[in-house]
XYZ file of N, CA and C in Angstrom:
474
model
N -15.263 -16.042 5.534
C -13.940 -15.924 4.967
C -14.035 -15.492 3.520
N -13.136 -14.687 3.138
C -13.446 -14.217 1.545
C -11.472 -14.596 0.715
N -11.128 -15.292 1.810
C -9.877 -15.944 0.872
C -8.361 -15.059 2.033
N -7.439 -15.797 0.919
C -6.548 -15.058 1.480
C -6.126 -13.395 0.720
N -4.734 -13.122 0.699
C -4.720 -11.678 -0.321
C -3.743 -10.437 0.809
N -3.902 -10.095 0.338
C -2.999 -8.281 0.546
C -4.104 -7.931 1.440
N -4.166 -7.205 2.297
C -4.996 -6.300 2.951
C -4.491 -4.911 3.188
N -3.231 -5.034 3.063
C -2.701 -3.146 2.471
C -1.198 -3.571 2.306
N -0.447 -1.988 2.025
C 0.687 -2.062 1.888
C 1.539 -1.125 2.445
N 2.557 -1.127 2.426
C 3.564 -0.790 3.591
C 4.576 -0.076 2.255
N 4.901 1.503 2.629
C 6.291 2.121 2.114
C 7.190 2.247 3.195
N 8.428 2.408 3.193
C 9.516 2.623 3.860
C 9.736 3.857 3.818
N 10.262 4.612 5.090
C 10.675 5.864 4.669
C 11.945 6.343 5.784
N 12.341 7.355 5.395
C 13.383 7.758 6.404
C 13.142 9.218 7.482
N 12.098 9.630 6.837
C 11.352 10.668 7.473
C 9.824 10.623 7.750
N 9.343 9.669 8.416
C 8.570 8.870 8.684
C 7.497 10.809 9.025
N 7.722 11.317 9.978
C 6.545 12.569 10.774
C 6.525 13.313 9.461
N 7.660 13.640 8.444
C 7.182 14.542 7.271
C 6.159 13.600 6.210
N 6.252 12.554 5.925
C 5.550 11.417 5.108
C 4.536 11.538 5.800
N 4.631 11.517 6.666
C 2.917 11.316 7.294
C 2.392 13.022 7.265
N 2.955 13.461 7.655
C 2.123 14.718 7.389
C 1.745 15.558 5.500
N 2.710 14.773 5.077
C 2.435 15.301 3.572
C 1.439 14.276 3.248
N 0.911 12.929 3.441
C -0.178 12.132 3.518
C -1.177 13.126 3.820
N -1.149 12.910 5.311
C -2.584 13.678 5.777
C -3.130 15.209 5.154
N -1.948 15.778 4.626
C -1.962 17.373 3.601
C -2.742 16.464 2.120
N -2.661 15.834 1.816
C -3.472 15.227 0.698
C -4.634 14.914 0.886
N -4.852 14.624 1.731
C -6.104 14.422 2.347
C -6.366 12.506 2.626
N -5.307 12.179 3.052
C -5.561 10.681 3.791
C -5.605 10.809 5.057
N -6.478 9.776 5.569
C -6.677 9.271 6.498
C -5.781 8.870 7.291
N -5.144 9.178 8.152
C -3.391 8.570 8.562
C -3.291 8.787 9.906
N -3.134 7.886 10.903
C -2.431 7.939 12.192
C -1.149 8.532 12.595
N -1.111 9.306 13.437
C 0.134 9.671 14.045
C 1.165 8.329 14.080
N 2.260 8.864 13.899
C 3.667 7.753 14.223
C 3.447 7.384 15.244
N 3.553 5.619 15.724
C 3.527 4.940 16.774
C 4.885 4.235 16.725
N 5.446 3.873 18.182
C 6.585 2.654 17.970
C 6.017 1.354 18.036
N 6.566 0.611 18.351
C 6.807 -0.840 18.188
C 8.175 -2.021 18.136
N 7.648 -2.890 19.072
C 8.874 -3.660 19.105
C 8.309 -5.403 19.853
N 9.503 -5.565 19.072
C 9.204 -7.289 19.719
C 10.554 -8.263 19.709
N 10.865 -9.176 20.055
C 11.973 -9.896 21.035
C 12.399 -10.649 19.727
N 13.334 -10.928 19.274
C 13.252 -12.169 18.260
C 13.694 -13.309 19.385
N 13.542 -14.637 19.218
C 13.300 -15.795 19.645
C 15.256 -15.951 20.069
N 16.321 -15.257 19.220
C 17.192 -15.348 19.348
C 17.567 -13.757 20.731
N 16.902 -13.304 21.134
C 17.066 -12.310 22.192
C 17.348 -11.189 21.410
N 17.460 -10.800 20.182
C 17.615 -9.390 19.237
C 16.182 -8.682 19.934
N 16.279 -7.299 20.390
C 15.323 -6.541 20.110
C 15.194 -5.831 18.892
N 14.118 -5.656 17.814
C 13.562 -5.403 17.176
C 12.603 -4.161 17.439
N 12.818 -2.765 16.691
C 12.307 -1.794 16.802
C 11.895 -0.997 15.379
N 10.992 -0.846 15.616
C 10.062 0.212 14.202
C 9.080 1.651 14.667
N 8.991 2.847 13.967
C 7.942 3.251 14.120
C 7.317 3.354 12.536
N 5.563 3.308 13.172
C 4.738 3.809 11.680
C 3.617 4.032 12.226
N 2.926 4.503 10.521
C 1.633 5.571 10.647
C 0.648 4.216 9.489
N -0.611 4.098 10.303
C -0.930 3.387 9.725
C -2.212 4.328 8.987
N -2.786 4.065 7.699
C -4.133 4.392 7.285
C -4.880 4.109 7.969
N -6.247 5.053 8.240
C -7.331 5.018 9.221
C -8.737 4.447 8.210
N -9.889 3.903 8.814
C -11.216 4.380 8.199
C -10.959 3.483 6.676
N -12.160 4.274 5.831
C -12.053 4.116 4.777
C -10.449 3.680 3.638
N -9.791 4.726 3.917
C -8.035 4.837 3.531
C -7.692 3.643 3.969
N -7.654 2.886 4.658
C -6.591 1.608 5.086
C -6.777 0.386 3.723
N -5.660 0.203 3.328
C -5.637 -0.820 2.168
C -5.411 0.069 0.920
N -6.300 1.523 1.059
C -5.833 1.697 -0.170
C -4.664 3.185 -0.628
N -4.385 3.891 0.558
C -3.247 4.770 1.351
C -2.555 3.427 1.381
N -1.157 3.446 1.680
C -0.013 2.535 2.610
C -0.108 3.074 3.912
N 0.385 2.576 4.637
C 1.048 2.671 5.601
C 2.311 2.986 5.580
N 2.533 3.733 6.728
C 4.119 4.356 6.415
C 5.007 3.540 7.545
N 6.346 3.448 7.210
C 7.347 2.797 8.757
C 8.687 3.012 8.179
N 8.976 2.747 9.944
C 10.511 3.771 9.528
C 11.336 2.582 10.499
N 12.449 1.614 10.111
C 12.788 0.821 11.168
C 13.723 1.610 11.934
N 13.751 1.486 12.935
C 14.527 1.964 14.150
C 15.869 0.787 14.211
N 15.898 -0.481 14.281
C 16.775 -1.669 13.886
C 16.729 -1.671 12.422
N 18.361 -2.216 11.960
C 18.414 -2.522 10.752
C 17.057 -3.267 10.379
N 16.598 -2.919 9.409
C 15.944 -3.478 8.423
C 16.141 -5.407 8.083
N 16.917 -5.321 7.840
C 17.703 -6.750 7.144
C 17.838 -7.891 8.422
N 17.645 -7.026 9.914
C 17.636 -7.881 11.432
C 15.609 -8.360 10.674
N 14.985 -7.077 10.567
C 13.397 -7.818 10.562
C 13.251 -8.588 9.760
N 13.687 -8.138 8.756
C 13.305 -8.661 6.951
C 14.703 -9.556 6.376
N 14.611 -10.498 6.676
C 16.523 -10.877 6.303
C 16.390 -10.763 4.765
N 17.224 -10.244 4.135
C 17.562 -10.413 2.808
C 17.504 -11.313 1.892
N 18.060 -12.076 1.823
C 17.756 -13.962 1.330
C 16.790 -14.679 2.072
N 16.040 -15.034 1.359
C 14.623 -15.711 1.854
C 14.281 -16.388 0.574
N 14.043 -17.543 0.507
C 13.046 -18.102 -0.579
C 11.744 -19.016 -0.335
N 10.611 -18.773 -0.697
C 9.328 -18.991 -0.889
C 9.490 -20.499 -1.367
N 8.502 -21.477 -1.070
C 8.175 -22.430 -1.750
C 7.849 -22.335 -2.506
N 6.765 -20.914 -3.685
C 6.621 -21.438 -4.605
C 7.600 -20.308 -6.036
N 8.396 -20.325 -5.017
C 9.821 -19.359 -5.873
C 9.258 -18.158 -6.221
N 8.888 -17.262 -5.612
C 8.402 -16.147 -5.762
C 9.596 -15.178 -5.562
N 10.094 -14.320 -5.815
C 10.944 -13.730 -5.332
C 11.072 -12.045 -4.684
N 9.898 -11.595 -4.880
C 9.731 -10.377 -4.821
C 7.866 -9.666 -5.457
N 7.719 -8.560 -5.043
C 6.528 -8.345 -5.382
C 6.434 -6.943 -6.555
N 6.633 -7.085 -7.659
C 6.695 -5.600 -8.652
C 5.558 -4.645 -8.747
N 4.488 -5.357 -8.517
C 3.377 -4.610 -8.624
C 1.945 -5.146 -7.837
N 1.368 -4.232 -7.368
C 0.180 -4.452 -6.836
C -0.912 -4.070 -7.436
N -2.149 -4.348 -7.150
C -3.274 -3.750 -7.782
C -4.535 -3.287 -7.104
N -4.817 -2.527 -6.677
C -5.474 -1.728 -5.517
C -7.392 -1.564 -6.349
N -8.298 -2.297 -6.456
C -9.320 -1.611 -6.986
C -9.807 -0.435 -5.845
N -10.328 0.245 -6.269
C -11.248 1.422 -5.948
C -12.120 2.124 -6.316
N -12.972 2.740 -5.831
C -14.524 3.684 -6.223
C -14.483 4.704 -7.081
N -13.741 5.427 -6.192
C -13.026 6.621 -6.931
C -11.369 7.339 -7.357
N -11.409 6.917 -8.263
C -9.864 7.063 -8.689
C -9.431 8.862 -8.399
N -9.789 9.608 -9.096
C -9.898 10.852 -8.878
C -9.359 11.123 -7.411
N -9.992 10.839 -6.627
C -9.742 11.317 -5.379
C -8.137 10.778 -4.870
N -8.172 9.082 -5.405
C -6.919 8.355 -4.783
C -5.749 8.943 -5.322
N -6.358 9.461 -6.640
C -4.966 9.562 -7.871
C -4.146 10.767 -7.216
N -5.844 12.013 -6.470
C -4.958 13.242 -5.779
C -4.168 13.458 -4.568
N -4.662 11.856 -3.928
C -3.616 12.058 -2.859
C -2.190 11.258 -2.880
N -1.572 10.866 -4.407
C -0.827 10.295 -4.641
C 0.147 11.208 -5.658
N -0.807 11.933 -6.056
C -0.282 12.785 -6.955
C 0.662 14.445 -5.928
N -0.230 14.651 -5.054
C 0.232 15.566 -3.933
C 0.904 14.981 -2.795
N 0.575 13.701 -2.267
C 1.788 13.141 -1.419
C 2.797 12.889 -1.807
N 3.559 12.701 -3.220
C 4.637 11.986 -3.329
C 5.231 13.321 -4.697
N 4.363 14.304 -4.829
C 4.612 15.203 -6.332
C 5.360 14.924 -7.102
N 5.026 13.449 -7.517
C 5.133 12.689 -9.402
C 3.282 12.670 -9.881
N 2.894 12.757 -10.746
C 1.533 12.810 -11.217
C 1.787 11.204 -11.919
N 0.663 10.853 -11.087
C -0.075 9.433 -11.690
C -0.121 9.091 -12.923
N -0.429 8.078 -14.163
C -0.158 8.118 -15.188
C -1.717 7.035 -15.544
N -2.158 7.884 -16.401
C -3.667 7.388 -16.666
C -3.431 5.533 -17.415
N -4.223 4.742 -17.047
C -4.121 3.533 -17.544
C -5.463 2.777 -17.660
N -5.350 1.494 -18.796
C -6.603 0.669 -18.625
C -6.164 -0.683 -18.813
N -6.864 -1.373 -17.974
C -6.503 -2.696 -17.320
C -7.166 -3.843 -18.009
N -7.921 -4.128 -19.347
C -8.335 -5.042 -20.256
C -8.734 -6.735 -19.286
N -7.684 -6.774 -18.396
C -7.603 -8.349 -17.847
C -8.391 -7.876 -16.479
N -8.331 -7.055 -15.760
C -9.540 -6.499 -15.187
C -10.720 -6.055 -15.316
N -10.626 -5.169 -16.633
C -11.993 -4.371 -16.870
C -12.078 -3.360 -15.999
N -10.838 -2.712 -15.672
C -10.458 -1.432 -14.853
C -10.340 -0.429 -15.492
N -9.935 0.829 -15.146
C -9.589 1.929 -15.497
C -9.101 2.610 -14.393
N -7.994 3.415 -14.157
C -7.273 3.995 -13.735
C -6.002 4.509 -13.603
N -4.920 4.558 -12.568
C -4.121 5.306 -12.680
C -2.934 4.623 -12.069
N -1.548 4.864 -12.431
C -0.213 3.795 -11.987
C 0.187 4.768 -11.812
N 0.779 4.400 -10.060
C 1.531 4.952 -9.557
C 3.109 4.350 -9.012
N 4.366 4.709 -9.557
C 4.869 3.922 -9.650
C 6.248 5.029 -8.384
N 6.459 3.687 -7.482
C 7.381 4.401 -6.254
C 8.885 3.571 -6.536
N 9.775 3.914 -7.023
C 10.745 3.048 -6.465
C 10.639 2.376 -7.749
N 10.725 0.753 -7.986
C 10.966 0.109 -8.504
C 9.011 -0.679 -8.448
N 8.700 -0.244 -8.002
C 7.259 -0.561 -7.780
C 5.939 0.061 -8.491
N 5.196 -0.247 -9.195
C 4.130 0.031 -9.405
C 2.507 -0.033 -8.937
N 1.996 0.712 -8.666
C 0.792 0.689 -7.671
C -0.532 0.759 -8.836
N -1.641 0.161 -8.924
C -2.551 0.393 -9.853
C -3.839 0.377 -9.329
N -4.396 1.821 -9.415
C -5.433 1.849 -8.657
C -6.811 2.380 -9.534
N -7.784 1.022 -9.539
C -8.186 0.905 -10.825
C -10.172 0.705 -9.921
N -10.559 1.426 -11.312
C -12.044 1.458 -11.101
C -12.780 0.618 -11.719
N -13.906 -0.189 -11.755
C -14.239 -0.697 -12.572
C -14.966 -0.059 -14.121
N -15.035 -0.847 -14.768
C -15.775 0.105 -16.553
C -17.129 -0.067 -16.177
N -17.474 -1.290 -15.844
C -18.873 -1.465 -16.154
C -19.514 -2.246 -14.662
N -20.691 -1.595 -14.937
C -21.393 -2.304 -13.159
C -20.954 -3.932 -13.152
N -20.667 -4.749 -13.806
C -20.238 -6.172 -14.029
C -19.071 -6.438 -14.362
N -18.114 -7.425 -13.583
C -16.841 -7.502 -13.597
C -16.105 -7.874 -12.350
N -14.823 -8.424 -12.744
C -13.955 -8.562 -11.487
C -13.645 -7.896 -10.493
N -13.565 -6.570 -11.225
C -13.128 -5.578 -10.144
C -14.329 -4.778 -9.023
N -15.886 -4.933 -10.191
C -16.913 -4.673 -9.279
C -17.117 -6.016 -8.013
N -17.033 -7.138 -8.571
C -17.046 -8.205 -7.729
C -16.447 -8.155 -6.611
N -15.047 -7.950 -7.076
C -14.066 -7.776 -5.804
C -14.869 -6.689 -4.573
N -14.860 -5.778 -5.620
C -15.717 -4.574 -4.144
C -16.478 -4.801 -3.149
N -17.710 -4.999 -3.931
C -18.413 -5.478 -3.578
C -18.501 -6.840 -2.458
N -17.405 -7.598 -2.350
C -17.347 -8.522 -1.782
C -16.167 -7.864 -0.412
N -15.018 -7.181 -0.708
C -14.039 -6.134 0.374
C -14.091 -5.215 0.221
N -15.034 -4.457 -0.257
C -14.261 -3.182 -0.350
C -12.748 -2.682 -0.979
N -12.757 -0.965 -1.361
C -11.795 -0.675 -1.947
C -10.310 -1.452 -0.917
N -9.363 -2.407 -1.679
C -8.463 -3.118 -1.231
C -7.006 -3.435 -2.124
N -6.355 -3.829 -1.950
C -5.435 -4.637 -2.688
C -6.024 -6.034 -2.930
């Protein structure tokens, strides 16, 4: 066991086959659109399709999904956490090579990444920011450190 944590992340989209194909034009790793569905306990069927990252790419690509059912039936709107969390603003993705991640973020989504350094990590890299969200996908500085640790222990991840 290496703990709990993120193991990737999920965008929303409304054109789920063009997202995925402007992914895979960047050069990610990406599955064809699949459906999916499951019963809620109250008899609602529940329907989605998505493209998940393949290989190497999974955790540090998203995954793409497109709900087929309102949204707000899967995900209800009001929800509160025990430990009052309310939402997630930013993630932090280490990785090997930034360069490569930065270009398929920079050509999947055509906003250019914005160079950054991470001091409380000992990272370096690049924020990518979707929405109201920020993505930080960060390399380590020096062979020693959190972010080499992390690797080293999962691989490139959230």
């Amino acid at each position: 066991q290496k703990g709990g944590g993120l193991v990737d992340f999920c965008l929303q989209t409304d054109d789920l086959i063009a997202d995925t194909q402007r992914f895979r034009k960047a050069g990610v790793q990406i599955d064809d659109p699949q459906g999916q569905s499951r019963m809620r306990p109250d008899g609602y069927l529940l329907r989605w399709v998505f493209s998940l990252s393949a290989g190497t790419h999974r955790g540090v690509a998203p995954f793409l999904i497109r709900d087929e059912t309102p949204r707000e039936e899967r995900v209800p709107r009001e929800r509160t956490h025990p430990n009052g969390v309310t939402g997630i603003s930013s993630v932090t993705v280490a990785v090997d090579d930034v360069p490569v991640v930065r270009g398929w973020y920079d050509k999947a989504l055509g906003t250019p990444a914005r160079e950054i350094r991470r001091d409380d990590v000992d990272g370096i890299g690049v924020r990518v920011t979707i929405g109201p969200h920020a993505f930080d996908f960060l390399a380590p500085r020096r062979p020693h450190g959190p972010l080499r640790d992390w690797l080293t222990a999962r691989g490139p991840s959230p």
